[in-house]
């Protein structure tokens, strides 16, 4: 007995410009479709702000999507990441966590920026 089916491939770990990626969520969708993927999940670091853009572009392009994020965790004296898929982006605790992590990361980035200015490795640039 043979079963006919269409194989579907998905990329379930993509980062957009909402964290440390190069492409916007919409650009990722278009690139994934061009590469032959049928579904994707944008899993930015500790943010869910790119998900609405991903959903809109997936619907426009006729692709499936999964809501996701890559969460920064701490334990055993280490930082590590866990990719969460099929997350509930309306969950207030999740939204609060992402807002907190966004503020924390902005502060960390500003500290590194200031240190770069002090060392002289960054020049002719302002935080603004």
Short mmCIF file of N, CA and C in Angstrom, two decimals:
data_model
loop_
_atom_site.label_atom_id
_atom_site.label_comp_id
_atom_site.label_asym_id
_atom_site.label_seq_id
_atom_site.Cartn_x
_atom_site.Cartn_y
_atom_site.Cartn_z
N UNK A 1 0.85 -1.16 0.00
CA UNK A 1 0.00 0.00 0.00
C UNK A 1 0.90 1.24 0.00
N UNK A 2 0.61 2.15 -0.87
CA UNK A 2 1.40 3.37 -0.93
C UNK A 2 0.53 4.56 -0.53
N UNK A 3 1.15 5.46 0.19
CA UNK A 3 0.44 6.66 0.63
C UNK A 3 1.05 7.85 -0.11
N UNK A 4 0.20 8.58 -0.78
CA UNK A 4 0.67 9.78 -1.45
C UNK A 4 0.54 10.97 -0.51
N UNK A 5 1.59 11.69 -0.38
CA UNK A 5 1.56 12.90 0.44
C UNK A 5 2.60 13.88 -0.11
N UNK A 6 2.36 15.11 0.18
CA UNK A 6 3.31 16.15 -0.21
C UNK A 6 4.18 16.46 1.00
N UNK A 7 5.49 16.24 0.89
CA UNK A 7 6.35 16.59 2.03
C UNK A 7 6.36 18.10 2.22
N UNK A 8 6.28 18.50 3.46
CA UNK A 8 6.32 19.92 3.79
C UNK A 8 7.50 20.15 4.73
N UNK A 9 8.27 21.18 4.41
CA UNK A 9 9.42 21.50 5.22
C UNK A 9 9.19 22.84 5.89
N UNK A 10 9.67 22.94 7.13
CA UNK A 10 9.49 24.16 7.90
C UNK A 10 10.82 24.55 8.55
N UNK A 11 11.02 25.83 8.67
CA UNK A 11 12.15 26.34 9.45
C UNK A 11 11.55 26.91 10.73
N UNK A 12 11.88 26.31 11.85
CA UNK A 12 11.26 26.66 13.12
C UNK A 12 12.18 27.42 14.06
N UNK A 13 13.23 28.02 13.52
CA UNK A 13 14.13 28.79 14.37
C UNK A 13 14.76 29.91 13.54
N UNK A 14 14.03 31.01 13.43
CA UNK A 14 14.48 32.16 12.66
C UNK A 14 14.47 33.40 13.54
N UNK A 15 15.49 34.24 13.38
CA UNK A 15 15.56 35.50 14.12
C UNK A 15 15.40 36.64 13.12
N UNK A 16 14.61 37.63 13.51
CA UNK A 16 14.35 38.78 12.65
C UNK A 16 15.03 40.02 13.23
N UNK A 17 14.76 41.14 12.60
CA UNK A 17 15.30 42.41 13.07
C UNK A 17 14.70 42.82 14.41
N UNK A 18 13.73 42.08 14.91
CA UNK A 18 13.17 42.36 16.23
C UNK A 18 14.10 41.87 17.34
N UNK A 19 15.10 41.04 16.99
CA UNK A 19 16.16 40.70 17.95
C UNK A 19 17.49 40.83 17.23
N UNK A 20 18.15 39.73 16.93
CA UNK A 20 19.49 39.84 16.35
C UNK A 20 19.57 39.34 14.91
N UNK A 21 18.45 39.37 14.21
CA UNK A 21 18.44 38.94 12.82
C UNK A 21 18.69 40.07 11.85
N UNK A 22 18.89 39.73 10.60
CA UNK A 22 19.20 40.69 9.56
C UNK A 22 17.94 41.10 8.79
N UNK A 23 16.96 40.21 8.70
CA UNK A 23 15.77 40.46 7.89
C UNK A 23 14.55 40.70 8.77
N UNK A 24 13.63 41.50 8.25
CA UNK A 24 12.35 41.71 8.95
C UNK A 24 11.55 40.41 8.90
N UNK A 25 10.53 40.27 9.75
CA UNK A 25 9.70 39.07 9.68
C UNK A 25 9.09 38.85 8.29
N UNK A 26 8.62 39.92 7.66
CA UNK A 26 8.04 39.79 6.31
C UNK A 26 9.08 39.30 5.31
N UNK A 27 10.30 39.82 5.40
CA UNK A 27 11.36 39.38 4.50
C UNK A 27 11.69 37.91 4.74
N UNK A 28 11.69 37.48 6.00
CA UNK A 28 11.95 36.07 6.30
C UNK A 28 10.91 35.17 5.66
N UNK A 29 9.66 35.59 5.72
CA UNK A 29 8.58 34.80 5.11
C UNK A 29 8.82 34.67 3.60
N UNK A 30 9.11 35.77 2.95
CA UNK A 30 9.33 35.73 1.50
C UNK A 30 10.55 34.89 1.14
N UNK A 31 11.62 35.01 1.93
CA UNK A 31 12.81 34.19 1.67
C UNK A 31 12.52 32.71 1.89
N UNK A 32 11.79 32.40 2.95
CA UNK A 32 11.45 31.00 3.23
C UNK A 32 10.61 30.41 2.10
N UNK A 33 9.66 31.17 1.62
CA UNK A 33 8.82 30.69 0.51
C UNK A 33 9.67 30.46 -0.73
N UNK A 34 10.56 31.39 -1.02
CA UNK A 34 11.44 31.27 -2.18
C UNK A 34 12.32 30.01 -2.07
N UNK A 35 12.73 29.67 -0.85
CA UNK A 35 13.56 28.49 -0.62
C UNK A 35 12.76 27.19 -0.60
N UNK A 36 11.43 27.28 -0.70
CA UNK A 36 10.60 26.08 -0.77
C UNK A 36 9.98 25.64 0.53
N UNK A 37 10.15 26.41 1.59
CA UNK A 37 9.52 26.05 2.86
C UNK A 37 8.02 26.29 2.78
N UNK A 38 7.27 25.50 3.52
CA UNK A 38 5.82 25.64 3.56
C UNK A 38 5.36 26.30 4.86
N UNK A 39 6.24 26.34 5.86
CA UNK A 39 5.89 26.93 7.16
C UNK A 39 7.14 27.45 7.83
N UNK A 40 6.93 28.37 8.80
CA UNK A 40 8.06 28.87 9.56
C UNK A 40 7.60 29.40 10.90
N UNK A 41 8.60 29.58 11.76
CA UNK A 41 8.38 30.22 13.06
C UNK A 41 9.49 31.24 13.24
N UNK A 42 9.11 32.49 13.46
CA UNK A 42 10.07 33.51 13.84
C UNK A 42 10.22 33.39 15.35
N UNK A 43 11.44 33.09 15.80
CA UNK A 43 11.71 32.83 17.22
C UNK A 43 12.76 33.80 17.73
N UNK A 44 12.40 35.08 17.72
CA UNK A 44 13.33 36.10 18.18
C UNK A 44 13.65 35.92 19.66
N UNK A 45 14.80 36.48 20.06
CA UNK A 45 15.23 36.40 21.46
C UNK A 45 14.33 37.24 22.36
N UNK A 46 13.56 36.57 23.20
CA UNK A 46 12.82 37.20 24.29
C UNK A 46 11.84 38.28 23.86
N UNK A 47 11.43 38.28 22.60
CA UNK A 47 10.42 39.23 22.14
C UNK A 47 9.41 38.52 21.24
N UNK A 48 8.20 39.05 21.23
CA UNK A 48 7.15 38.51 20.37
C UNK A 48 6.61 39.58 19.43
N UNK A 49 7.30 40.70 19.36
CA UNK A 49 6.82 41.84 18.59
C UNK A 49 6.81 41.61 17.09
N UNK A 50 7.59 40.67 16.59
CA UNK A 50 7.62 40.40 15.15
C UNK A 50 6.55 39.43 14.68
N UNK A 51 5.86 38.82 15.62
CA UNK A 51 4.88 37.78 15.26
C UNK A 51 3.73 38.32 14.41
N UNK A 52 3.12 39.47 14.75
CA UNK A 52 2.02 39.95 13.90
C UNK A 52 2.45 40.19 12.44
N UNK A 53 3.64 40.72 12.24
CA UNK A 53 4.14 40.94 10.88
C UNK A 53 4.35 39.61 10.16
N UNK A 54 4.89 38.61 10.88
CA UNK A 54 5.09 37.29 10.30
C UNK A 54 3.75 36.68 9.88
N UNK A 55 2.76 36.77 10.77
CA UNK A 55 1.44 36.20 10.48
C UNK A 55 0.83 36.85 9.24
N UNK A 56 0.87 38.17 9.20
CA UNK A 56 0.28 38.89 8.06
C UNK A 56 0.94 38.48 6.75
N UNK A 57 2.26 38.37 6.76
CA UNK A 57 2.96 38.02 5.52
C UNK A 57 2.73 36.55 5.16
N UNK A 58 2.66 35.66 6.15
CA UNK A 58 2.37 34.25 5.87
C UNK A 58 0.98 34.11 5.25
N UNK A 59 0.02 34.83 5.79
CA UNK A 59 -1.33 34.76 5.24
C UNK A 59 -1.35 35.30 3.81
N UNK A 60 -0.62 36.36 3.57
CA UNK A 60 -0.52 36.94 2.22
C UNK A 60 0.13 35.96 1.24
N UNK A 61 1.17 35.26 1.71
CA UNK A 61 1.93 34.35 0.85
C UNK A 61 1.39 32.92 0.84
N UNK A 62 0.35 32.64 1.64
CA UNK A 62 -0.23 31.29 1.68
C UNK A 62 0.65 30.28 2.39
N UNK A 63 1.37 30.73 3.41
CA UNK A 63 2.25 29.84 4.17
C UNK A 63 1.69 29.60 5.57
N UNK A 64 2.06 28.48 6.14
CA UNK A 64 1.69 28.18 7.51
C UNK A 64 2.71 28.81 8.45
N UNK A 65 2.31 29.05 9.70
CA UNK A 65 3.22 29.67 10.66
C UNK A 65 2.97 29.08 12.05
N UNK A 66 3.98 29.22 12.86
CA UNK A 66 3.90 28.83 14.26
C UNK A 66 4.43 30.01 15.08
N UNK A 67 3.70 30.42 16.09
CA UNK A 67 4.16 31.51 16.95
C UNK A 67 5.24 30.97 17.88
N UNK A 68 6.37 31.69 17.93
CA UNK A 68 7.46 31.20 18.77
C UNK A 68 8.34 32.32 19.30
N UNK A 69 9.23 31.94 20.19
CA UNK A 69 10.24 32.84 20.74
C UNK A 69 11.37 31.99 21.31
N UNK A 70 12.55 32.58 21.36
CA UNK A 70 13.69 31.92 22.00
C UNK A 70 13.93 32.63 23.33
N UNK A 71 13.69 31.91 24.40
CA UNK A 71 13.73 32.49 25.73
C UNK A 71 15.10 32.31 26.38
N UNK A 72 15.59 33.39 26.96
CA UNK A 72 16.84 33.34 27.71
C UNK A 72 16.53 32.85 29.12
N UNK A 73 17.26 31.85 29.54
CA UNK A 73 17.05 31.26 30.87
C UNK A 73 18.38 31.25 31.62
N UNK A 74 18.28 31.18 32.92
CA UNK A 74 19.48 31.11 33.75
C UNK A 74 19.33 29.97 34.74
N UNK A 75 20.41 29.27 34.91
CA UNK A 75 20.42 28.18 35.88
C UNK A 75 21.77 27.50 35.89
N UNK A 76 22.13 26.93 37.00
CA UNK A 76 23.41 26.22 37.13
C UNK A 76 24.58 27.13 36.80
N UNK A 77 24.41 28.44 37.05
CA UNK A 77 25.47 29.40 36.77
C UNK A 77 25.67 29.71 35.30
N UNK A 78 24.71 29.32 34.47
CA UNK A 78 24.83 29.51 33.03
C UNK A 78 23.62 30.25 32.48
N UNK A 79 23.82 30.95 31.36
CA UNK A 79 22.72 31.45 30.55
C UNK A 79 22.52 30.46 29.41
N UNK A 80 21.29 30.14 29.09
CA UNK A 80 21.01 29.26 27.96
C UNK A 80 19.68 29.67 27.35
N UNK A 81 19.38 29.12 26.20
CA UNK A 81 18.16 29.47 25.48
C UNK A 81 17.28 28.24 25.28
N UNK A 82 15.99 28.49 25.33
CA UNK A 82 14.99 27.46 25.05
C UNK A 82 14.04 28.03 24.01
N UNK A 83 13.84 27.32 22.92
CA UNK A 83 12.90 27.76 21.89
C UNK A 83 11.51 27.26 22.28
N UNK A 84 10.59 28.21 22.38
CA UNK A 84 9.19 27.88 22.66
C UNK A 84 8.38 28.02 21.38
N UNK A 85 7.60 27.01 21.06
CA UNK A 85 6.76 27.02 19.86
C UNK A 85 5.30 26.89 20.24
N UNK A 86 4.46 27.42 19.39
CA UNK A 86 3.00 27.41 19.59
C UNK A 86 2.65 28.12 20.90
N UNK A 87 3.26 29.28 21.09
CA UNK A 87 3.06 30.04 22.32
C UNK A 87 1.80 30.89 22.22
N UNK A 88 1.24 31.22 23.36
CA UNK A 88 0.04 32.06 23.44
C UNK A 88 0.48 33.50 23.63
N UNK A 89 0.52 34.25 22.54
CA UNK A 89 1.02 35.63 22.61
C UNK A 89 0.05 36.58 23.30
N UNK A 90 -1.13 36.11 23.65
CA UNK A 90 -2.07 36.95 24.41
C UNK A 90 -1.90 36.76 25.92
N UNK A 91 -1.06 35.81 26.32
CA UNK A 91 -0.83 35.55 27.74
C UNK A 91 -0.10 36.73 28.37
N UNK A 92 -0.71 37.34 29.38
CA UNK A 92 -0.13 38.55 29.97
C UNK A 92 1.20 38.29 30.67
N UNK A 93 1.35 37.16 31.30
CA UNK A 93 2.63 36.85 31.95
C UNK A 93 3.75 36.77 30.91
N UNK A 94 3.47 36.17 29.76
CA UNK A 94 4.46 36.10 28.68
C UNK A 94 4.78 37.50 28.16
N UNK A 95 3.76 38.30 27.97
CA UNK A 95 3.95 39.67 27.48
C UNK A 95 4.79 40.49 28.48
N UNK A 96 4.51 40.33 29.76
CA UNK A 96 5.27 41.04 30.79
C UNK A 96 6.73 40.59 30.80
N UNK A 97 6.95 39.28 30.69
CA UNK A 97 8.31 38.74 30.65
C UNK A 97 9.09 39.32 29.47
N UNK A 98 8.46 39.33 28.30
CA UNK A 98 9.13 39.86 27.10
C UNK A 98 9.43 41.35 27.25
N UNK A 99 8.52 42.10 27.84
CA UNK A 99 8.77 43.54 28.07
C UNK A 99 9.95 43.72 29.02
N UNK A 100 9.98 42.93 30.09
CA UNK A 100 11.09 43.00 31.06
C UNK A 100 12.41 42.66 30.37
N UNK A 101 12.43 41.58 29.60
CA UNK A 101 13.67 41.17 28.94
C UNK A 101 14.11 42.19 27.91
N UNK A 102 13.16 42.84 27.23
CA UNK A 102 13.51 43.89 26.28
C UNK A 102 14.20 45.06 26.96
N UNK A 103 13.67 45.47 28.10
CA UNK A 103 14.29 46.56 28.85
C UNK A 103 15.67 46.14 29.36
N UNK A 104 15.78 44.92 29.84
CA UNK A 104 17.06 44.42 30.35
C UNK A 104 18.10 44.38 29.23
N UNK A 105 17.71 43.91 28.05
CA UNK A 105 18.65 43.82 26.94
C UNK A 105 19.05 45.21 26.43
N UNK A 106 18.10 46.14 26.43
CA UNK A 106 18.43 47.51 26.02
C UNK A 106 19.45 48.10 26.98
N UNK A 107 19.27 47.88 28.27
CA UNK A 107 20.22 48.38 29.27
C UNK A 107 21.60 47.74 29.06
N UNK A 108 21.62 46.44 28.81
CA UNK A 108 22.90 45.74 28.60
C UNK A 108 23.59 46.28 27.35
N UNK A 109 22.83 46.48 26.29
CA UNK A 109 23.41 46.99 25.05
C UNK A 109 23.94 48.41 25.24
N UNK A 110 23.20 49.24 25.98
CA UNK A 110 23.65 50.61 26.24
C UNK A 110 24.95 50.60 27.05
N UNK A 111 25.07 49.72 28.01
CA UNK A 111 26.30 49.59 28.81
C UNK A 111 27.48 49.22 27.91
N UNK A 112 27.27 48.23 27.04
CA UNK A 112 28.34 47.82 26.11
C UNK A 112 28.70 48.95 25.15
N UNK A 113 27.68 49.69 24.70
CA UNK A 113 27.90 50.84 23.81
C UNK A 113 28.77 51.89 24.50
N UNK A 114 28.40 52.23 25.73
CA UNK A 114 29.17 53.22 26.49
C UNK A 114 30.61 52.77 26.72
N UNK A 115 30.79 51.49 26.99
CA UNK A 115 32.14 50.95 27.19
C UNK A 115 32.95 51.05 25.89
N UNK A 116 32.30 50.81 24.77
CA UNK A 116 32.97 50.94 23.48
C UNK A 116 33.41 52.37 23.21
N UNK A 117 32.58 53.33 23.60
CA UNK A 117 32.96 54.74 23.46
C UNK A 117 34.16 55.06 24.35
N UNK A 118 34.10 54.59 25.59
CA UNK A 118 35.19 54.85 26.54
C UNK A 118 36.52 54.24 26.08
N UNK A 119 36.46 53.04 25.50
CA UNK A 119 37.68 52.38 25.01
C UNK A 119 38.19 53.00 23.71
N UNK A 120 37.29 53.69 23.03
CA UNK A 120 37.67 54.26 21.73
C UNK A 120 37.42 53.32 20.56
N UNK A 121 36.81 52.17 20.82
CA UNK A 121 36.51 51.24 19.73
C UNK A 121 35.29 51.70 18.93
N UNK A 122 34.46 52.53 19.54
CA UNK A 122 33.35 53.17 18.83
C UNK A 122 33.66 54.65 18.74
N UNK A 123 33.53 55.20 17.53
CA UNK A 123 33.83 56.61 17.32
C UNK A 123 32.79 57.21 16.38
N UNK A 124 32.56 58.49 16.57
CA UNK A 124 31.67 59.24 15.68
C UNK A 124 30.27 58.63 15.59
N UNK A 125 29.79 58.19 16.74
CA UNK A 125 28.45 57.60 16.80
C UNK A 125 27.83 57.99 18.15
N UNK A 126 26.53 58.14 18.16
CA UNK A 126 25.82 58.43 19.41
C UNK A 126 24.79 57.35 19.64
N UNK A 127 24.33 57.20 20.85
CA UNK A 127 23.30 56.23 21.19
C UNK A 127 22.01 56.55 20.45
N UNK A 128 21.71 57.85 20.30
CA UNK A 128 20.49 58.24 19.58
C UNK A 128 20.54 57.78 18.14
#
